[in-house]
Amino acid sequence: MSRIYNFSAGPAMLPEEVLMEAAAEMLDYHGSGMSVMEMSHRSKTYQQIIDEAEADLRKLIGIPDNYKVLFMQGGATLGFAMIPMNFMFNGKIDLINTGVWTKKAMKDAKLYGEVNVIASGEDNGFKKIPDVKSLKFSSDADYVYMCDNNTIYGSKFKEYPDTGDIPLVCDMSSCFLSEPIDVKKFGIIYAGAQKNVGPAGVTIFIIRNDLLEKPAPRPLPAYLDYRIAAENGSMYNTPPTYGIYICGLVFKWLLRTGGLEFRDKNNREKAAILYDYLDSSDFYRPYVDKDSRSLMNVTFRTPSDELDAEFLEGAKKYKFTNLKGHRSVGGLRASIYNAMPLDGVRALVAYMKEFEEAHK
Amino acid sequence: MSRIYNFSAGPAMLPEEVLMEAAAEMLDYHGSGMSVMEMSHRSKTYQQIIDEAEADLRKLIGIPDNYKVLFMQGGATLGFAMIPMNFMFNGKIDLINTGVWTKKAMKDAKLYGEVNVIASGEDNGFKKIPDVKSLKFSSDADYVYMCDNNTIYGSKFKEYPDTGDIPLVCDMSSCFLSEPIDVKKFGIIYAGAQKNVGPAGVTIFIIRNDLLEKPAPRPLPAYLDYRIAAENGSMYNTPPTYGIYICGLVFKWLLRTGGLEFRDKNNREKAAILYDYLDSSDFYRPYVDKDSRSLMNVTFRTPSDELDAEFLEGAKKYKFTNLKGHRSVGGLRASIYNAMPLDGVRALVAYMKEFEEAHK
């Protein structure tokens, strides 16, 4: 068996230790005589798994007691719809448009009211994160919506807007658990698991209680009401049991390897290796402005589309996968989430140098 | 490692071969150098996994070409909402009420129009499946809704209503792939995976094309529109990749072990062992009427609640788990899905006899 460096934007690399644990426990979880996949979600053993996952996540981030943690399905994409359905009380929100994901969120939110775009990177191809200091919020907005790390472009907010009493709702899908999070700045944080957390099919929501205490602004089907999910500990219906278990193993891995402080340090180190090299090179061009760069998704180009294609072809001999940029941006993208080791980034830069030497 | 007989109503036992395959491939799927969990859903390797899963399912059931197969999230519970959202064109449906699951479906459907209950087992505690021959349908109904196997009570339809031109929509969650299915009788068949198919977090929909060709009767968020899922091969957003892979392994297991014809024979044999014994005993009472019995969930009682509790306690020494009946029905329930071996049922009956001898 030879594991490779997988630079996928998500689903993405998971810690090898976690996969080994999952493989070892596949037929018999802790002497239960069954796989976690086969367990009744109403069993004591499974209740302990989900309770521990939540407790470990709370510990890892430091989630205050006045926030609920929910494990849901449908990805951030279902979140785009459920958040306005549940929390557009006055029927008006402010939104910071940083690309494809906020545009999808906007489209769904418009079914439930007015969306006021208070800043947009559209004019500059989403290469720059709007300045949060200069934002003006609508006093009657139900919430301010943003996407923290923009996987497609490789951009990220360096600070969060101060929205005062207006809840800040943040899609953190691709940077969640890559750095410490000050939860109390937010009304809602949510993230699809398939970047830093676990397998696709689990979406984590951290929601401030006061939002859940207000009745839903419209009649909602049971699955689509966060209040029902919260009242039932994410188990109104069968949750994605195995996915939550894997997330739990990842939380334990993060806790025993230095927590989010270490990840922050390690992720900065990994990104610096790549960005420092990109900045020192006349051959490669980074896609995003220097002050808007993501630590998770590093986007860049060679001098031409042909060389981009050649770069991808050449990457195969080192077994580097998924370095192609998103179709809407083109070029190249290296996603270097928590589970990507430093050595993977170093190996990529070595190949980039070799390629530059051969083609400049 | 000692595997046990797990009589859980779902999530439930999976074939040991499948779990062994999944464990062996956990760190390196077919020489790809990564786990299926870590694969980009846009990669060729993953596309092949989901395409094969669909092709195998089509082969297994014999799904006609004019039906789409979708792998979704949110369980049957999200289906309760999405089906009326997407297909209540005239705003009126007929529904056969066979218990908790159809009542939940009814509650959500009422948000989108009128629900006409054309038959109900409510008066007899859902111990009897309504006679489908005597049903009268509303000529302007968008569809007729039913739940085939009722996990909680242990009841199942022995034949399907002939609804003529009105599409028949069937929740098959707990009997899907336990027997052959004549798909063309239905407009929609759907099933949560966690009984006979795979891990919780995958829901399979089989939808006749003409239903998807009509525009949605109301504006829908992207995730909640089956048309968008169908146009994007279940990958408008990241699907539950690992869960679908496990379902695919189960489909291959079913194909190589005699398909649905063998399962039908095997499931009838397993159920007969239990029901024959129940019918021969004066000690145990089956919950459901003889002509309405499920082959998947066998519900019964001892002469008293105290003895039921003692039965469960005594089952521990044989490591039989999850034999407790659903809280809304009480008593005992043995769920014997595809992956429960004949020997598991024989061992349970041996214990039942022992318990009867000791307590009658």
XYZ file of C-alpha atoms in Angstrom:
720
model
C 0.000 0.000 0.000
C 1.334 3.403 -0.870
C -0.576 6.453 0.260
C -0.305 9.501 -1.965
C -0.457 13.278 -1.592
C -4.009 14.203 -2.511
C -4.484 17.951 -3.051
C -8.258 17.638 -3.524
C -10.443 20.605 -2.564
C -12.811 18.155 -0.879
C -13.569 15.424 -0.089
C -9.937 15.513 0.953
C -7.180 13.764 2.868
C -8.002 12.407 6.303
C -5.452 11.615 9.009
C -3.946 8.198 8.348
C -4.273 7.325 12.047
C -8.023 7.893 11.832
C -8.385 5.682 8.777
C -6.353 2.947 10.467
C -8.558 3.149 13.549
C -11.711 3.007 11.407
C -10.390 0.014 9.456
C -9.421 -1.853 12.643
C -12.851 -1.268 14.197
C -14.878 -1.933 11.032
C -16.180 -5.374 12.022
C -16.220 -4.943 15.784
C -16.386 -1.579 17.511
C -14.877 -1.821 21.006
C -16.059 -5.383 21.571
C -19.661 -4.580 20.634
C -19.602 -7.338 18.022
C -20.736 -4.971 15.297
C -19.578 -2.165 13.039
C -20.558 1.405 13.896
C -22.414 1.272 10.553
C -24.645 -1.487 11.910
C -25.507 0.151 15.213
C -28.947 1.358 16.110
C -28.735 5.124 16.533
C -30.933 4.621 19.612
C -28.406 2.299 21.280
C -26.352 3.328 24.312
C -23.128 2.654 22.432
C -24.050 4.959 19.586
C -25.392 7.635 21.935
C -21.975 7.631 23.560
C -20.277 8.032 20.163
C -22.341 11.075 19.185
C -22.179 12.574 22.690
C -18.398 12.220 22.731
C -18.128 13.711 19.254
C -20.079 16.750 20.397
C -18.175 17.078 23.684
C -14.820 16.798 21.889
C -15.849 19.386 19.305
C -16.973 21.748 22.078
C -13.655 21.283 23.858
C -11.621 21.670 20.683
C -13.213 24.984 19.692
C -14.396 26.204 23.093
C -18.053 26.446 22.108
C -20.010 28.456 24.704
C -22.973 26.795 26.449
C -25.467 29.063 24.746
C -24.798 27.445 21.380
C -26.248 24.165 20.103
C -24.186 21.776 17.994
C -26.100 19.903 15.300
C -24.970 17.109 12.991
C -27.083 17.355 9.850
C -27.204 16.061 6.262
C -27.423 17.686 2.829
C -24.126 19.575 2.876
C -23.734 23.329 3.033
C -26.001 23.338 -0.034
C -29.024 22.328 2.023
C -27.867 24.875 4.600
C -28.161 27.586 1.925
C -31.911 26.908 1.969
C -32.507 25.943 5.589
C -30.863 28.997 7.125
C -33.170 31.540 5.446
C -36.190 29.221 5.893
C -35.501 29.105 9.613
C -34.096 32.515 10.404
C -35.373 35.122 7.915
C -37.838 36.496 10.429
C -38.178 40.011 8.949
C -37.493 38.766 5.435
C -34.297 40.725 4.863
C -30.611 39.830 5.077
C -27.256 41.423 4.284
C -24.781 39.328 2.316
C -21.101 39.639 1.445
C -20.637 38.152 -1.998
C -17.300 36.366 -2.289
C -18.126 34.020 -5.148
C -19.943 30.869 -6.223
C -20.911 29.701 -2.729
C -22.380 32.971 -1.522
C -24.184 33.339 -4.849
C -25.803 29.931 -4.372
C -26.737 30.898 -0.815
C -28.169 34.167 -2.144
C -30.292 32.441 -4.764
C -31.953 30.214 -2.177
C -32.354 33.034 0.365
C -34.195 35.144 -2.225
C -37.035 32.616 -2.110
C -37.701 33.795 1.448
C -37.112 37.546 1.268
C -34.789 40.343 0.287
C -31.026 39.880 -0.013
C -29.006 43.059 0.261
C -25.490 42.593 -1.134
C -23.364 44.889 1.052
C -20.055 44.059 -0.634
C -18.950 41.984 -3.587
C -15.744 40.769 -5.126
C -17.521 40.156 -8.443
C -15.798 43.045 -10.262
C -12.318 41.755 -9.479
C -13.060 38.069 -10.254
C -13.253 37.391 -6.509
C -9.516 37.866 -6.136
C -9.926 40.174 -3.197
C -11.910 39.836 0.037
C -13.969 42.993 0.721
C -12.739 45.288 3.496
C -14.883 44.406 6.509
C -14.185 47.694 8.286
C -16.069 49.725 5.700
C -19.219 47.578 5.628
C -22.602 49.147 6.397
C -25.313 46.850 7.730
C -29.094 47.169 7.409
C -30.522 47.807 10.866
C -33.488 45.522 10.118
C -31.438 42.684 8.646
C -32.190 39.269 10.153
C -28.542 38.348 9.778
C -25.381 39.104 7.862
C -24.261 36.204 5.669
C -20.691 35.403 4.650
C -18.493 32.533 3.470
C -15.167 32.581 5.302
C -12.864 30.589 3.021
C -13.666 30.513 -0.674
C -12.418 27.160 -1.915
C -12.790 27.897 -5.618
C -10.708 31.105 -5.681
C -8.495 30.398 -2.681
C -9.507 33.503 -0.752
C -10.213 33.996 2.950
C -11.276 36.698 5.371
C -8.471 37.792 7.701
C -10.910 39.362 10.146
C -14.652 39.166 10.687
C -17.094 42.039 10.367
C -18.408 43.463 13.641
C -22.142 43.208 13.029
C -23.175 44.385 16.513
C -26.564 42.948 17.455
C -27.192 41.486 14.021
C -26.287 37.785 13.994
C -23.346 36.923 11.761
C -23.923 33.696 9.816
C -20.771 32.110 8.471
C -20.214 29.226 6.064
C -16.849 27.907 7.295
C -16.942 24.699 5.244
C -13.380 24.838 3.984
C -11.546 26.389 6.951
C -13.491 24.910 9.881
C -11.072 23.465 12.467
C -8.021 24.752 10.590
C -7.527 27.523 13.181
C -9.059 28.667 16.497
C -12.606 30.058 16.245
C -14.095 32.749 18.474
C -17.634 31.360 18.368
C -19.266 34.235 20.248
C -18.718 36.519 17.259
C -21.243 34.454 15.317
C -24.942 33.673 15.369
C -24.400 30.580 13.225
C -21.282 28.766 12.067
C -21.676 25.843 9.725
C -19.468 23.573 7.696
C -19.646 20.545 5.444
C -17.388 17.883 6.947
C -15.555 16.869 3.790
C -12.603 19.260 4.060
C -11.031 19.182 7.516
C -13.483 17.107 9.503
C -14.619 13.824 8.015
C -16.539 12.192 5.181
C -19.029 13.971 2.930
C -22.586 13.629 4.159
C -22.224 15.298 7.556
C -22.771 19.038 8.012
C -22.036 20.636 11.365
C -24.087 23.601 12.582
C -23.251 25.686 15.648
C -26.303 27.842 16.366
C -26.829 30.400 19.139
C -29.782 29.416 21.312
C -31.706 32.675 20.975
C -32.111 32.042 17.238
C -33.591 28.622 17.946
C -35.873 29.993 20.650
C -37.812 32.190 18.230
C -40.538 30.292 16.386
C -39.798 29.556 12.731
C -41.006 32.383 10.469
C -42.978 29.957 8.298
C -44.401 26.415 8.593
C -41.535 24.009 8.022
C -41.378 20.281 7.301
C -39.853 18.387 10.211
C -36.419 17.707 8.721
C -35.981 21.315 7.665
C -36.607 22.816 11.101
C -33.382 23.249 13.104
C -35.497 23.540 16.266
C -36.672 19.949 15.859
C -33.113 18.772 15.202
C -31.904 20.657 18.288
C -34.670 19.322 20.552
C -33.801 15.796 19.471
C -30.008 15.975 19.795
C -29.590 15.672 15.988
C -31.577 12.432 16.121
C -35.123 13.325 15.142
C -34.491 10.834 12.376
C -31.547 8.518 11.762
C -28.440 10.704 11.489
C -25.481 9.794 9.247
C -24.159 7.587 12.032
C -20.923 6.371 10.484
C -19.907 9.794 9.191
C -20.414 11.322 12.641
C -18.267 8.556 14.135
C -15.429 9.377 11.713
C -15.756 13.091 12.551
C -15.468 12.067 16.205
C -12.233 10.199 15.499
C -10.884 13.297 13.736
C -11.814 15.489 16.729
C -9.876 13.126 19.016
C -6.912 13.215 16.633
C -6.982 17.023 16.671
C -7.196 17.113 20.474
C -4.246 14.776 20.969
C -2.057 16.548 18.407
C -2.134 20.050 19.864
C -5.637 21.247 19.062
C -6.512 24.176 16.828
C -3.516 26.245 17.997
C -1.156 23.663 16.573
C -3.227 23.359 13.370
C -3.083 27.126 12.926
C 0.686 27.102 13.279
C 1.099 24.075 11.048
C -1.297 25.378 8.393
C 0.464 28.755 8.328
C 3.774 26.987 7.912
C 2.472 24.837 5.062
C 0.862 27.768 3.257
C 3.969 29.915 3.712
C 6.123 27.317 1.976
C 3.868 27.500 -1.059
C 3.160 31.233 -1.094
C 6.795 32.179 -0.407
C 7.827 30.124 -3.360
C 5.062 31.543 -5.569
C 6.066 35.088 -4.582
C 9.717 34.384 -5.340
C 8.925 32.954 -8.773
C 8.443 34.895 -12.011
C 7.031 31.767 -13.606
C 3.994 31.050 -11.429
C 1.319 33.613 -10.664
C -0.853 33.302 -7.560
C -4.538 33.940 -8.340
C -5.629 35.856 -5.217
C -4.428 39.188 -3.812
C -1.785 38.833 -1.119
C -3.980 40.081 1.734
C -6.901 37.792 0.802
C -5.122 34.478 0.549
C -6.518 31.229 1.880
C -4.318 28.945 3.965
C -6.334 25.954 2.759
C -6.589 26.402 -1.016
C -3.594 27.817 -2.842
C -4.526 28.869 -6.378
C -1.949 29.709 -9.030
C -1.084 29.472 -12.707
C 1.852 28.834 -14.929
C 2.386 31.248 -17.864
C -0.142 29.435 -20.096
C -3.049 27.016 -20.197
C -0.824 24.593 -22.095
C 1.789 24.656 -19.346
C -0.939 24.244 -16.713
C -1.975 21.069 -18.514
C 1.627 19.913 -18.753
C 2.107 20.629 -15.052
C -0.844 18.382 -14.215
C 0.464 15.658 -16.495
C 3.915 15.838 -14.909
C 2.445 15.729 -11.396
C 1.305 12.174 -12.069
C 4.807 10.761 -11.790
C 4.932 11.962 -8.173
C 1.366 10.733 -7.645
C 0.136 14.215 -6.738
C -3.602 14.265 -7.447
C -6.373 16.828 -7.827
C -4.150 19.846 -8.579
C -6.450 21.140 -11.298
C -8.145 24.467 -10.552
C -11.931 24.732 -10.375
C -13.484 24.985 -13.829
C -14.784 28.512 -13.111
C -11.270 29.850 -12.377
C -8.968 27.517 -14.311
C -5.256 27.137 -13.569
C -4.011 25.089 -10.657
C -5.038 24.643 -7.052
C -3.360 22.881 -4.167
C -5.703 22.239 -1.259
C -3.707 21.656 1.898
C -6.161 20.923 4.674
C -5.246 19.774 8.184
C -4.414 16.218 7.132
C -1.959 17.242 4.387
C 1.491 16.783 5.937
C 4.277 19.381 5.680
C 6.205 16.878 3.604
C 3.445 16.854 1.019
C 3.751 20.607 0.573
C 7.544 20.409 0.444
C 7.330 17.675 -2.179
C 4.922 19.758 -4.253
C 7.211 22.790 -4.139
C 10.151 20.609 -5.182
C 8.141 19.525 -8.220
C 7.099 23.124 -8.953
C 10.755 24.169 -8.941
C 11.711 21.304 -11.202
C 8.883 22.208 -13.582
C 9.841 25.896 -13.551
C 13.465 25.066 -14.315
C 12.414 22.888 -17.240
C 9.951 25.347 -18.766
C 10.877 28.927 -17.959
C -13.332 -10.617 17.324
C -16.757 -12.076 17.823
C -19.583 -10.805 15.659
C -23.040 -10.964 17.195
C -26.636 -11.323 16.007
C -27.977 -7.796 15.879
C -31.760 -7.649 15.518
C -31.815 -3.862 15.167
C -34.621 -2.276 13.134
C -32.014 -0.032 11.496
C -29.231 0.856 11.141
C -28.838 -2.886 10.959
C -26.514 -5.760 10.141
C -24.476 -5.534 6.961
C -22.912 -8.483 5.142
C -19.629 -9.405 6.831
C -17.969 -9.738 3.399
C -18.827 -6.134 2.635
C -17.408 -4.892 5.918
C -14.227 -6.899 5.349
C -13.849 -5.406 1.873
C -14.412 -1.895 3.208
C -11.877 -2.420 5.991
C -9.271 -3.811 3.587
C -9.707 -0.868 1.193
C -9.936 1.815 3.880
C -6.451 3.293 3.358
C -6.019 2.505 -0.317
C -8.896 1.907 -2.694
C -7.748 -0.267 -5.616
C -4.241 1.189 -5.672
C -5.485 4.790 -5.796
C -3.391 5.615 -2.720
C -6.398 6.983 -0.885
C -9.561 5.996 0.942
C -12.897 6.373 -0.848
C -13.650 8.867 1.948
C -10.817 11.072 0.719
C -11.724 11.044 -2.963
C -12.910 14.050 -4.856
C -16.464 13.331 -5.980
C -15.399 14.871 -9.311
C -12.594 12.339 -9.837
C -12.787 9.590 -12.461
C -12.327 6.946 -9.792
C -15.280 8.160 -7.785
C -17.430 8.670 -10.874
C -16.823 5.009 -11.646
C -17.874 4.024 -8.112
C -21.193 5.866 -8.285
C -21.847 4.796 -11.899
C -21.232 1.167 -11.005
C -23.448 1.458 -7.935
C -26.277 2.765 -10.099
C -25.713 0.183 -12.856
C -25.619 -2.667 -10.329
C -28.798 -1.437 -8.650
C -30.535 -1.193 -12.032
C -29.444 -4.740 -12.864
C -30.416 -6.103 -9.456
C -33.968 -4.732 -9.581
C -34.449 -4.425 -13.338
C -35.172 -0.704 -13.287
C -36.659 0.421 -16.625
C -34.840 3.142 -18.594
C -37.622 5.647 -18.025
C -36.768 5.884 -14.348
C -33.981 7.928 -12.778
C -31.987 6.652 -9.807
C -30.917 9.293 -7.283
C -28.657 9.003 -4.250
C -29.761 11.681 -1.803
C -29.318 12.695 1.848
C -31.699 13.432 4.717
C -33.306 10.007 5.063
C -36.880 9.139 4.209
C -37.755 11.979 6.602
C -36.505 14.618 4.166
C -38.306 12.647 1.442
C -41.574 13.166 3.373
C -41.163 16.884 2.609
C -39.450 16.814 -0.775
C -41.955 14.526 -2.487
C -44.944 16.829 -1.941
C -42.801 19.938 -2.583
C -41.798 18.508 -5.946
C -44.827 16.579 -7.074
C -48.004 18.027 -5.534
C -48.954 19.747 -8.778
C -52.719 19.981 -8.175
C -52.257 20.197 -4.421
C -54.073 16.970 -3.567
C -52.923 13.451 -2.742
C -54.420 10.183 -1.556
C -52.668 8.431 1.312
C -52.913 5.006 2.920
C -52.224 5.438 6.613
C -50.326 2.483 8.034
C -48.739 4.148 11.052
C -46.064 6.507 12.319
C -44.187 6.863 9.008
C -47.193 7.642 6.844
C -48.441 10.044 9.522
C -45.135 11.914 9.399
C -45.319 11.969 5.608
C -48.894 13.249 5.851
C -47.953 16.044 8.237
C -45.320 17.388 5.849
C -47.517 16.920 2.759
C -50.279 18.989 4.371
C -47.979 22.011 4.132
C -48.367 21.787 0.350
C -52.018 20.828 -0.107
C -54.774 18.455 0.761
C -54.154 14.925 1.991
C -57.023 12.520 1.525
C -56.663 9.454 3.767
C -58.255 6.675 1.693
C -57.611 3.915 4.222
C -56.182 3.706 7.712
C -55.137 1.050 10.177
C -55.413 3.525 13.041
C -58.528 1.889 14.570
C -56.868 -1.506 14.891
C -53.517 -0.225 16.221
C -52.015 -0.714 12.747
C -52.149 -4.472 13.155
C -53.749 -4.945 9.767
C -52.822 -3.655 6.314
C -55.860 -2.168 4.547
C -57.369 -4.201 1.714
C -55.973 -2.641 -1.454
C -58.729 -4.074 -3.673
C -61.408 -1.931 -2.044
C -59.540 1.383 -2.262
C -61.119 4.333 -4.090
C -58.768 6.935 -5.508
C -59.407 10.640 -6.133
C -59.332 11.237 -9.884
C -57.505 14.547 -9.371
C -54.927 13.184 -6.899
C -51.307 14.002 -7.803
C -50.261 10.645 -6.430
C -51.216 7.890 -4.033
C -48.821 7.599 -1.104
C -48.034 4.440 0.858
C -45.382 2.876 3.077
C -44.786 -0.736 2.088
C -43.206 -2.272 5.189
C -44.031 -0.717 8.538
C -40.982 -1.275 10.705
C -42.569 -0.235 13.982
C -45.555 -2.605 13.854
C -44.023 -5.287 11.670
C -46.664 -5.088 8.948
C -46.348 -5.224 5.158
C -48.492 -5.010 2.049
C -48.831 -8.351 0.256
C -49.977 -6.672 -2.966
C -49.914 -3.137 -4.290
C -52.936 -1.023 -5.139
C -53.666 -0.594 -8.840
C -53.808 3.192 -9.059
C -54.227 3.330 -12.854
C -52.858 6.603 -14.229
C -52.255 8.092 -10.797
C -48.597 7.643 -9.805
C -48.069 5.365 -6.828
C -45.416 6.710 -4.443
C -43.968 4.114 -2.108
C -41.680 4.401 0.903
C -39.891 1.036 0.779
C -37.261 1.906 3.380
C -37.428 -1.291 5.358
C -38.139 -3.867 2.649
C -36.160 -2.406 -0.288
C -34.002 -5.130 -1.888
C -35.476 -7.830 0.333
C -37.527 -9.187 -2.602
C -37.997 -8.530 -6.349
C -39.639 -5.194 -7.210
C -41.841 -4.539 -10.229
C -40.766 -0.912 -10.658
C -43.230 -0.055 -13.412
C -46.106 -0.245 -10.914
C -44.716 2.860 -9.216
C -44.185 6.535 -9.941
C -41.631 6.818 -7.131
C -39.940 4.240 -4.952
C -37.666 5.457 -2.204
C -35.750 4.001 0.709
C -33.347 5.013 3.430
C -30.262 2.819 3.079
C -29.879 1.793 6.706
C -31.960 -1.402 6.625
C -30.984 -3.639 3.719
C -28.660 -1.440 1.695
C -25.897 0.374 3.539
C -25.090 3.007 6.133
C -27.506 5.696 7.330
C -27.125 8.939 5.417
C -27.961 7.677 1.924
C -31.516 7.670 0.582
C -32.248 6.079 -2.777
C -34.989 7.461 -5.020
C -36.252 5.770 -8.169
C -38.394 8.333 -9.992
C -40.279 7.971 -13.280
C -39.041 10.505 -15.820
C -42.420 12.061 -16.613
C -42.684 13.297 -13.011
C -39.295 14.997 -13.324
C -40.176 16.487 -16.699
C -42.995 18.610 -15.301
C -41.737 21.864 -13.769
C -41.822 21.997 -9.976
C -45.175 23.287 -8.704
C -43.450 25.961 -6.568
C -40.040 27.684 -6.451
C -37.627 25.307 -4.745
C -34.156 25.740 -3.246
C -31.538 23.886 -5.262
C -30.985 20.932 -2.927
C -34.709 20.304 -2.568
C -35.416 20.011 -6.289
C -35.169 16.427 -7.553
C -34.875 17.783 -11.098
C -31.558 19.430 -10.232
C -30.319 16.251 -8.565
C -31.367 14.221 -11.619
C -29.741 16.592 -14.120
C -26.501 16.386 -12.158
C -26.348 12.625 -11.629
C -26.890 13.025 -7.847
C -23.832 15.313 -7.759
C -25.185 18.854 -7.831
C -23.342 19.118 -4.543
C -21.042 16.647 -2.801
C -23.008 13.432 -2.282
C -22.448 11.109 0.722
C -19.568 9.514 -1.174
C -18.515 6.835 1.287
C -22.068 5.734 2.042
C -22.804 5.323 -1.671
C -19.626 3.255 -2.031
C -20.789 0.902 0.751
C -24.221 0.618 -0.898
C -22.374 -0.299 -4.095
C -20.500 -3.080 -2.294
C -23.819 -4.381 -0.956
C -25.331 -4.355 -4.474
C -22.382 -6.436 -5.710
C -22.820 -8.826 -2.781
C -26.508 -9.211 -3.626
C -25.740 -9.810 -7.310
C -23.165 -12.491 -6.599
C -25.319 -14.313 -4.034
C -28.371 -14.942 -6.173
C -29.964 -11.501 -6.456
C -33.387 -10.553 -5.154
C -34.915 -13.933 -6.020
C -32.571 -15.627 -3.574
C -33.160 -12.926 -0.941
C -36.901 -13.396 -1.257
C -36.554 -17.148 -0.739
C -34.084 -16.707 2.119
C -36.132 -13.993 3.827
C -39.317 -16.093 3.580
C -37.441 -19.009 5.100
C -36.109 -16.890 7.967
C -39.474 -15.291 8.695
C -41.257 -18.661 8.520
C -38.983 -20.099 11.216
C -40.005 -17.294 13.545
C -43.701 -17.040 12.643
C -44.212 -20.834 12.631
C -42.819 -20.983 16.097
C -44.889 -17.998 17.256
C -48.037 -19.605 15.810
C -47.283 -22.913 17.525
C -46.749 -21.287 20.888
C -49.399 -20.367 23.449
C -46.837 -18.307 25.309
C -45.842 -15.709 22.687
C -48.351 -13.577 20.813
C -47.469 -12.059 17.433
C -48.510 -8.394 17.197
C -49.720 -8.206 13.593
C -52.557 -10.040 11.839
C -51.431 -13.116 9.957
C -52.135 -11.717 6.486
C -50.315 -8.430 7.162
C -47.037 -9.742 8.503
C -43.671 -8.266 7.589
C -40.815 -10.558 6.591
C -38.322 -7.997 7.912
C -39.644 -7.023 11.334
C -41.234 -9.714 13.459
C -43.137 -8.218 16.404
C -44.383 -10.263 19.330
C -44.952 -10.324 23.073
C -44.624 -12.644 26.000
C -47.606 -12.876 28.396
C -46.530 -9.732 30.328
C -44.411 -6.586 30.274
C -42.343 -8.083 33.088
C -41.579 -11.192 31.058
C -40.774 -9.029 28.009
C -38.168 -7.256 30.138
C -36.844 -10.570 31.430
C -36.661 -11.889 27.869
C -34.487 -8.934 26.866
C -32.284 -9.411 29.899
C -31.847 -13.114 29.148
C -31.041 -12.393 25.487
C -27.822 -10.737 26.627
C -26.161 -14.036 27.467
C -26.495 -15.035 23.803
C -25.414 -11.553 22.722
C -28.663 -10.955 20.849
C -29.136 -7.183 20.677
C -31.914 -4.727 19.869
C -34.839 -7.059 20.449
C -36.889 -4.427 22.247
C -40.048 -3.307 20.452
C -40.521 0.285 19.377
C -41.681 2.472 22.255
C -45.026 3.169 20.547
C -45.901 -0.541 20.356
C -43.941 -2.113 23.218
C -43.150 -5.803 23.426
C -40.406 -7.395 21.364
C -39.221 -7.069 17.788
C -36.730 -9.104 15.802
C -35.597 -7.350 12.637
C -34.178 -9.882 10.217
C -33.002 -7.989 7.169
C -31.004 -9.458 4.275
C -27.744 -9.624 6.210
C -29.201 -11.576 9.161
C -28.176 -15.188 8.581
C -30.552 -18.129 8.920
C -28.466 -19.296 11.855
C -29.221 -16.055 13.663
C -32.945 -16.713 13.393
C -32.524 -20.344 14.431
C -30.481 -19.272 17.448
C -33.150 -16.759 18.433
C -35.915 -19.362 18.216
C -33.843 -21.747 20.335
C -33.618 -19.044 22.990
C -37.345 -18.303 22.685
C -38.111 -21.979 23.298
C -35.782 -22.085 26.272
C -37.411 -18.973 27.700
C -40.907 -20.348 27.122
C -40.040 -23.617 28.852
C -38.679 -21.738 31.837
C -41.590 -19.312 32.201
C -44.814 -20.825 30.913
